[in-house]
Short mmCIF file of C-alpha atoms in Angstrom, two decimals:
data_model
loop_
_atom_site.label_atom_id
_atom_site.label_comp_id
_atom_site.label_asym_id
_atom_site.label_seq_id
_atom_site.Cartn_x
_atom_site.Cartn_y
_atom_site.Cartn_z
CA UNK A 95 0.00 0.00 0.00
CA UNK A 96 1.21 3.49 -0.84
CA UNK A 97 2.18 5.68 2.11
CA UNK A 98 -0.32 8.48 1.48
CA UNK A 99 -3.20 6.07 1.10
CA UNK A 100 -2.12 4.40 4.35
CA UNK A 101 -2.17 7.78 6.09
CA UNK A 102 -5.67 8.55 4.82
CA UNK A 103 -7.07 5.19 5.88
CA UNK A 104 -5.50 5.32 9.33
CA UNK A 105 -6.76 8.85 9.94
CA UNK A 106 -10.24 7.79 8.86
CA UNK A 107 -10.22 4.82 11.27
CA UNK A 108 -9.19 7.00 14.21
CA UNK A 109 -11.62 9.81 13.33
CA UNK A 110 -14.53 7.37 13.19
CA UNK A 111 -13.48 6.00 16.59
CA UNK A 112 -13.39 9.60 17.89
CA UNK A 113 -9.83 9.14 19.11
CA UNK A 114 -8.08 12.21 20.41
CA UNK A 115 -5.81 13.90 17.84
CA UNK A 116 -6.43 11.28 15.10
CA UNK A 117 -4.08 12.86 12.54
CA UNK A 118 -1.22 13.09 15.03
CA UNK A 119 -1.81 9.54 16.27
CA UNK A 120 -1.98 8.10 12.76
CA UNK A 121 1.25 9.78 11.70
CA UNK A 122 3.09 8.76 14.87
CA UNK A 123 2.03 5.12 14.49
CA UNK A 124 3.19 5.05 10.87
CA UNK A 125 6.42 6.87 11.64
CA UNK A 126 7.49 4.50 14.42
CA UNK A 127 6.26 1.27 12.82
CA UNK A 128 7.53 2.04 9.31
CA UNK A 129 10.72 3.82 10.30
CA UNK A 130 9.83 6.99 8.40
CA UNK A 131 10.40 10.40 9.98
CA UNK A 132 7.29 12.49 10.53
CA UNK A 133 8.73 15.17 8.24
CA UNK A 134 9.09 12.61 5.44
CA UNK A 135 5.47 11.54 5.83
CA UNK A 136 4.40 14.83 4.28
CA UNK A 137 6.08 14.40 0.90
CA UNK A 138 6.97 10.73 0.45
CA UNK A 139 4.64 8.19 -1.14
CA UNK A 140 6.68 5.00 -1.00
CA UNK A 141 5.19 1.56 -1.19
CA UNK A 142 4.86 0.20 2.35
CA UNK A 143 5.35 -3.59 2.66
CA UNK A 144 2.24 -5.61 3.50
CA UNK A 145 3.67 -7.00 6.76
CA UNK A 146 4.43 -3.46 7.95
CA UNK A 147 0.92 -2.33 7.04
CA UNK A 148 -0.54 -5.20 9.05
CA UNK A 149 1.36 -4.06 12.13
CA UNK A 150 0.28 -0.48 11.57
CA UNK A 151 -3.41 -1.37 11.21
CA UNK A 152 -3.19 -3.58 14.30
CA UNK A 153 -1.78 -0.66 16.31
CA UNK A 154 -4.47 1.65 14.97
CA UNK A 155 -7.18 -0.83 15.99
CA UNK A 156 -5.88 -0.79 19.57
CA UNK A 157 -5.85 3.00 19.59
CA UNK A 158 -9.39 3.05 18.19
CA UNK A 159 -10.52 0.93 21.16
CA UNK A 160 -9.16 3.55 23.56
CA UNK A 161 -5.76 2.11 24.43
CA UNK A 162 -3.45 5.07 25.23
CA UNK A 163 -1.16 5.91 22.33
CA UNK A 164 1.94 5.48 24.50
CA UNK A 165 0.88 1.91 25.32
CA UNK A 166 0.15 1.19 21.67
CA UNK A 167 3.61 2.35 20.67
CA UNK A 168 5.35 1.26 23.90
CA UNK A 169 7.04 4.63 23.89
CA UNK A 170 6.52 8.12 25.30
CA UNK A 171 8.64 11.23 25.05
CA UNK A 172 9.65 13.02 28.23
CA UNK A 173 11.91 16.08 28.41
CA UNK A 174 13.00 15.36 24.84
CA UNK A 175 14.05 11.77 25.57
CA UNK A 176 12.31 8.53 24.48
CA UNK A 177 11.07 6.25 27.25
CA UNK A 178 9.71 2.75 26.93
CA UNK A 179 6.36 2.30 28.66
CA UNK A 180 3.58 -0.27 28.77
CA UNK A 181 0.78 -1.66 30.88
CA UNK A 182 1.64 -1.51 34.56
CA UNK A 183 3.58 1.76 34.50
CA UNK A 184 2.30 5.34 34.48
CA UNK A 185 2.66 7.24 31.21
CA UNK A 186 4.95 10.30 31.64
CA UNK A 187 3.10 13.63 31.66
CA UNK A 188 4.26 17.00 30.29
CA UNK A 189 3.49 18.58 33.69
CA UNK A 190 6.17 16.42 35.30
CA UNK A 191 8.76 18.00 33.01
CA UNK A 192 8.28 21.14 35.07
CA UNK A 193 9.59 19.25 38.09
CA UNK A 194 12.78 18.44 36.16
CA UNK A 195 13.14 22.11 35.28
CA UNK A 196 12.77 23.13 38.92
CA UNK A 197 15.37 20.64 40.11
CA UNK A 198 17.86 21.89 37.52
CA UNK A 199 17.50 25.43 38.85
CA UNK A 200 18.89 24.26 42.18
CA UNK A 201 21.22 21.58 40.85
CA UNK A 202 22.37 22.78 37.41
CA UNK A 203 24.79 20.96 35.16
CA UNK A 204 28.11 20.56 36.91
CA UNK A 205 26.80 20.65 40.47
CA UNK A 206 27.22 17.21 42.00
CA UNK A 207 24.48 15.74 44.19
CA UNK A 208 22.91 12.46 45.18
CA UNK A 209 19.14 12.16 45.12
CA UNK A 210 16.27 9.70 45.37
CA UNK A 211 13.36 9.59 42.97
CA UNK A 212 10.44 8.10 44.87
CA UNK A 213 7.61 6.45 42.91
CA UNK A 214 9.95 6.44 39.95
CA UNK A 215 7.62 4.51 37.60
CA UNK A 216 9.21 4.48 34.15
CA UNK A 217 12.22 6.30 35.59
CA UNK A 218 11.51 9.33 33.41
CA UNK A 219 12.21 12.00 36.07
CA UNK A 220 15.32 10.26 37.41
CA UNK A 221 16.76 9.54 33.96
CA UNK A 222 16.02 13.02 32.59
CA UNK A 223 17.84 14.59 35.54
CA UNK A 224 20.83 12.27 35.16
CA UNK A 225 21.03 13.08 31.45
CA UNK A 226 20.76 16.82 31.99
CA UNK A 227 23.33 16.89 34.80
CA UNK A 228 26.08 14.25 34.51
CA UNK A 229 27.24 15.12 38.04
CA UNK A 230 24.14 13.61 39.65
CA UNK A 231 23.65 10.08 40.99
CA UNK A 232 20.36 8.53 42.02
CA UNK A 233 18.38 5.94 43.94
CA UNK A 234 15.18 5.16 42.00
CA UNK A 235 12.45 3.83 44.31
CA UNK A 236 9.12 2.18 43.57
CA UNK A 237 6.82 -0.31 45.27
CA UNK A 238 5.96 -2.02 41.98
CA UNK A 239 8.38 -4.66 40.63
CA UNK A 240 6.71 -4.24 37.23
CA UNK A 241 7.37 -0.48 37.18
CA UNK A 242 10.98 -0.99 38.23
CA UNK A 243 11.49 -3.33 35.27
CA UNK A 244 10.49 -0.49 32.94
CA UNK A 245 12.74 1.93 34.84
CA UNK A 246 15.71 -0.44 34.57
CA UNK A 247 15.03 -0.91 30.87
CA UNK A 248 15.03 2.84 30.29
CA UNK A 249 18.19 3.41 32.32
CA UNK A 250 19.94 0.72 30.29
CA UNK A 251 18.77 2.14 26.95
CA UNK A 252 19.95 5.60 27.99
CA UNK A 253 23.30 4.22 29.29
CA UNK A 254 22.70 5.39 32.86
CA UNK A 255 23.05 2.09 34.72
CA UNK A 256 26.28 3.09 36.48
CA UNK A 257 24.68 6.17 38.05
CA UNK A 258 21.36 4.82 39.29
CA UNK A 259 20.52 2.21 41.93
CA UNK A 260 17.02 0.67 41.93
CA UNK A 261 15.16 0.02 45.14
CA UNK A 262 11.93 -1.92 45.63
CA UNK A 263 10.20 -0.35 48.63
CA UNK A 264 6.61 0.00 49.83
CA UNK A 265 7.19 1.59 53.25
CA UNK A 266 9.39 4.72 53.01
CA UNK A 267 10.56 4.66 56.64
CA UNK A 268 11.97 1.14 56.12
CA UNK A 269 13.90 2.01 52.95
CA UNK A 270 17.59 0.99 53.19
CA UNK A 271 18.84 4.50 52.41
CA UNK A 272 21.80 5.85 54.38
CA UNK A 273 21.03 8.56 56.93
CA UNK A 274 21.61 12.12 55.67
CA UNK A 275 22.98 10.79 52.37
CA UNK A 276 20.69 12.66 49.98
CA UNK A 277 20.86 16.24 48.72
CA UNK A 278 17.28 16.13 47.45
CA UNK A 279 14.31 13.86 46.84
CA UNK A 280 11.90 14.04 43.92
CA UNK A 281 8.52 12.35 44.05
CA UNK A 282 5.52 11.97 41.78
CA UNK A 283 3.39 9.76 44.01
CA UNK A 284 -0.21 8.63 43.48
CA UNK A 285 -2.14 11.75 44.47
CA UNK A 286 -5.62 11.44 42.99
CA UNK A 287 -8.19 11.09 45.80
CA UNK A 288 -9.77 7.62 45.84
CA UNK A 289 -13.19 9.19 45.54
CA UNK A 290 -12.23 10.75 42.17
CA UNK A 291 -10.76 7.68 40.43
CA UNK A 292 -14.09 6.61 38.93
CA UNK A 293 -14.46 10.00 37.26
CA UNK A 294 -11.13 9.93 35.43
CA UNK A 295 -10.97 9.86 31.64
CA UNK A 296 -11.56 6.24 30.47
CA UNK A 297 -8.17 6.25 28.76
CA UNK A 298 -6.53 6.79 32.16
CA UNK A 299 -8.99 4.98 34.44
CA UNK A 300 -9.23 1.80 32.36
CA UNK A 301 -5.59 1.34 31.35
CA UNK A 302 -3.09 3.04 33.64
CA UNK A 303 -2.17 1.36 36.95
CA UNK A 304 -4.44 2.48 39.79
CA UNK A 305 -1.58 1.90 42.23
CA UNK A 306 0.21 4.83 40.56
CA UNK A 307 -2.91 7.02 40.57
CA UNK A 308 -4.92 6.38 43.74
CA UNK A 309 -3.61 8.47 46.64
CA UNK A 310 -6.18 7.33 49.16
CA UNK A 311 -8.73 9.58 50.81
CA UNK A 312 -7.87 13.15 49.86
CA UNK A 313 -4.91 11.88 47.82
CA UNK A 314 -2.38 12.49 50.61
CA UNK A 315 -1.81 8.96 51.95
CA UNK A 316 1.77 8.56 50.74
CA UNK A 317 2.83 12.16 51.42
CA UNK A 318 2.18 11.59 55.13
CA UNK A 319 4.66 8.73 55.02
CA UNK A 320 7.14 10.88 53.12
CA UNK A 321 7.14 13.65 55.69
CA UNK A 322 7.75 11.10 58.46
CA UNK A 323 10.56 9.23 56.67
CA UNK A 324 12.43 11.73 54.52
CA UNK A 325 14.05 13.89 57.27
CA UNK A 326 16.28 10.93 58.15
CA UNK A 327 17.52 10.50 54.57
CA UNK A 328 18.14 14.16 53.72
CA UNK A 329 21.19 16.19 54.58
CA UNK A 330 20.68 19.42 56.50
CA UNK A 331 19.21 21.84 53.97
CA UNK A 332 18.23 18.98 51.68
CA UNK A 333 15.18 19.45 49.50
CA UNK A 334 11.92 17.68 48.66
CA UNK A 335 10.35 18.44 45.28
CA UNK A 336 6.93 16.80 44.91
CA UNK A 337 4.14 16.73 42.37
CA UNK A 338 0.56 17.11 43.62
CA UNK A 339 -3.02 17.64 42.48
CA UNK A 340 -3.06 21.34 43.31
CA UNK A 341 -5.87 23.36 44.88
CA UNK A 342 -6.89 22.29 48.34
CA UNK A 343 -4.49 19.35 48.28
CA UNK A 344 -1.52 21.69 47.95
CA UNK A 345 -2.63 23.62 51.01
CA UNK A 346 -3.17 20.39 52.95
CA UNK A 347 0.34 19.20 52.09
CA UNK A 348 1.84 22.42 53.39
CA UNK A 349 0.07 21.75 56.70
CA UNK A 350 1.22 18.13 56.77
CA UNK A 351 4.88 18.94 56.14
CA UNK A 352 5.26 19.74 59.84
CA UNK A 353 8.19 21.36 61.61
CA UNK A 354 10.97 19.51 59.79
CA UNK A 355 10.61 21.43 56.52
CA UNK A 356 10.42 25.00 55.31
CA UNK A 357 8.28 25.80 52.25
CA UNK A 358 10.47 27.11 49.42
CA UNK A 359 8.12 27.42 46.44
CA UNK A 360 4.86 26.41 44.81
CA UNK A 361 5.15 25.85 41.06
CA UNK A 362 2.20 26.36 38.70
CA UNK A 363 1.56 24.10 35.72
CA UNK A 364 0.39 25.10 32.24
CA UNK A 365 -3.14 25.64 33.54
CA UNK A 366 -2.04 27.85 36.45
CA UNK A 367 -2.68 25.03 38.96
CA UNK A 368 -0.21 24.41 41.79
CA UNK A 369 1.46 21.24 40.47
CA UNK A 370 4.76 21.06 42.35
CA UNK A 371 5.77 22.03 45.87
CA UNK A 372 9.33 22.46 47.10
CA UNK A 373 10.46 22.20 50.72
CA UNK A 374 13.86 22.46 52.39
CA UNK A 375 14.84 20.51 55.48
CA UNK A 376 15.51 22.72 58.48
#
């Protein structure tokens, strides 16, 4: 089948299924499965082998059923880097890139530091920071063995294995992390209140792991554990940089942080919602 005909048919399939951004999705599927750059899709009209077309139509059928595009392609971009993802691990979000930007303001390229990335998932935050600042080293923590497999895969693909240690941990206070060994901790924990999970977009609710989404009543379950455990791991003046749901949750977290931390900043996302909060250990 000719490339341009393939593009038309794929776009039609995704439009009829009312998929989000059908043209973008169709082109991305073709680009990755056929090995053709998205720029070349505009002007080329090569013959695409039948076996490649079968794979492309199969991917489009999954997308048409509502499977997230990142899971269809087993890839998502984060901070300009490609990350492998799939069922059982949270898909990286653009809002989390803002957390990377904030960290790099305090620990720019050339400034050495050791940090932990709690609830690391695919490892996107940890790996992006290690790539942007070669003087950093990291402990990547998650309670899900499945998520840690994706994180290890991404660290290996990005040639970061020597600078990151992986830790399976469900209870932060029991984590085998040396006392006062960390300069900062990043965390993108599950923060959606349990009572709101049912109302999430089907694409998120039905496919992404609830363990990485559901933050318990009010969405603050894991943060309470963080504030109890993290003072022991951080050096004096060490920082916590966390993602949250914003609004009332952000205010609640500032109350929960207690006397061990001083609020440094609240960072707004692209919709002017408080998305990240930064504290410093007293």
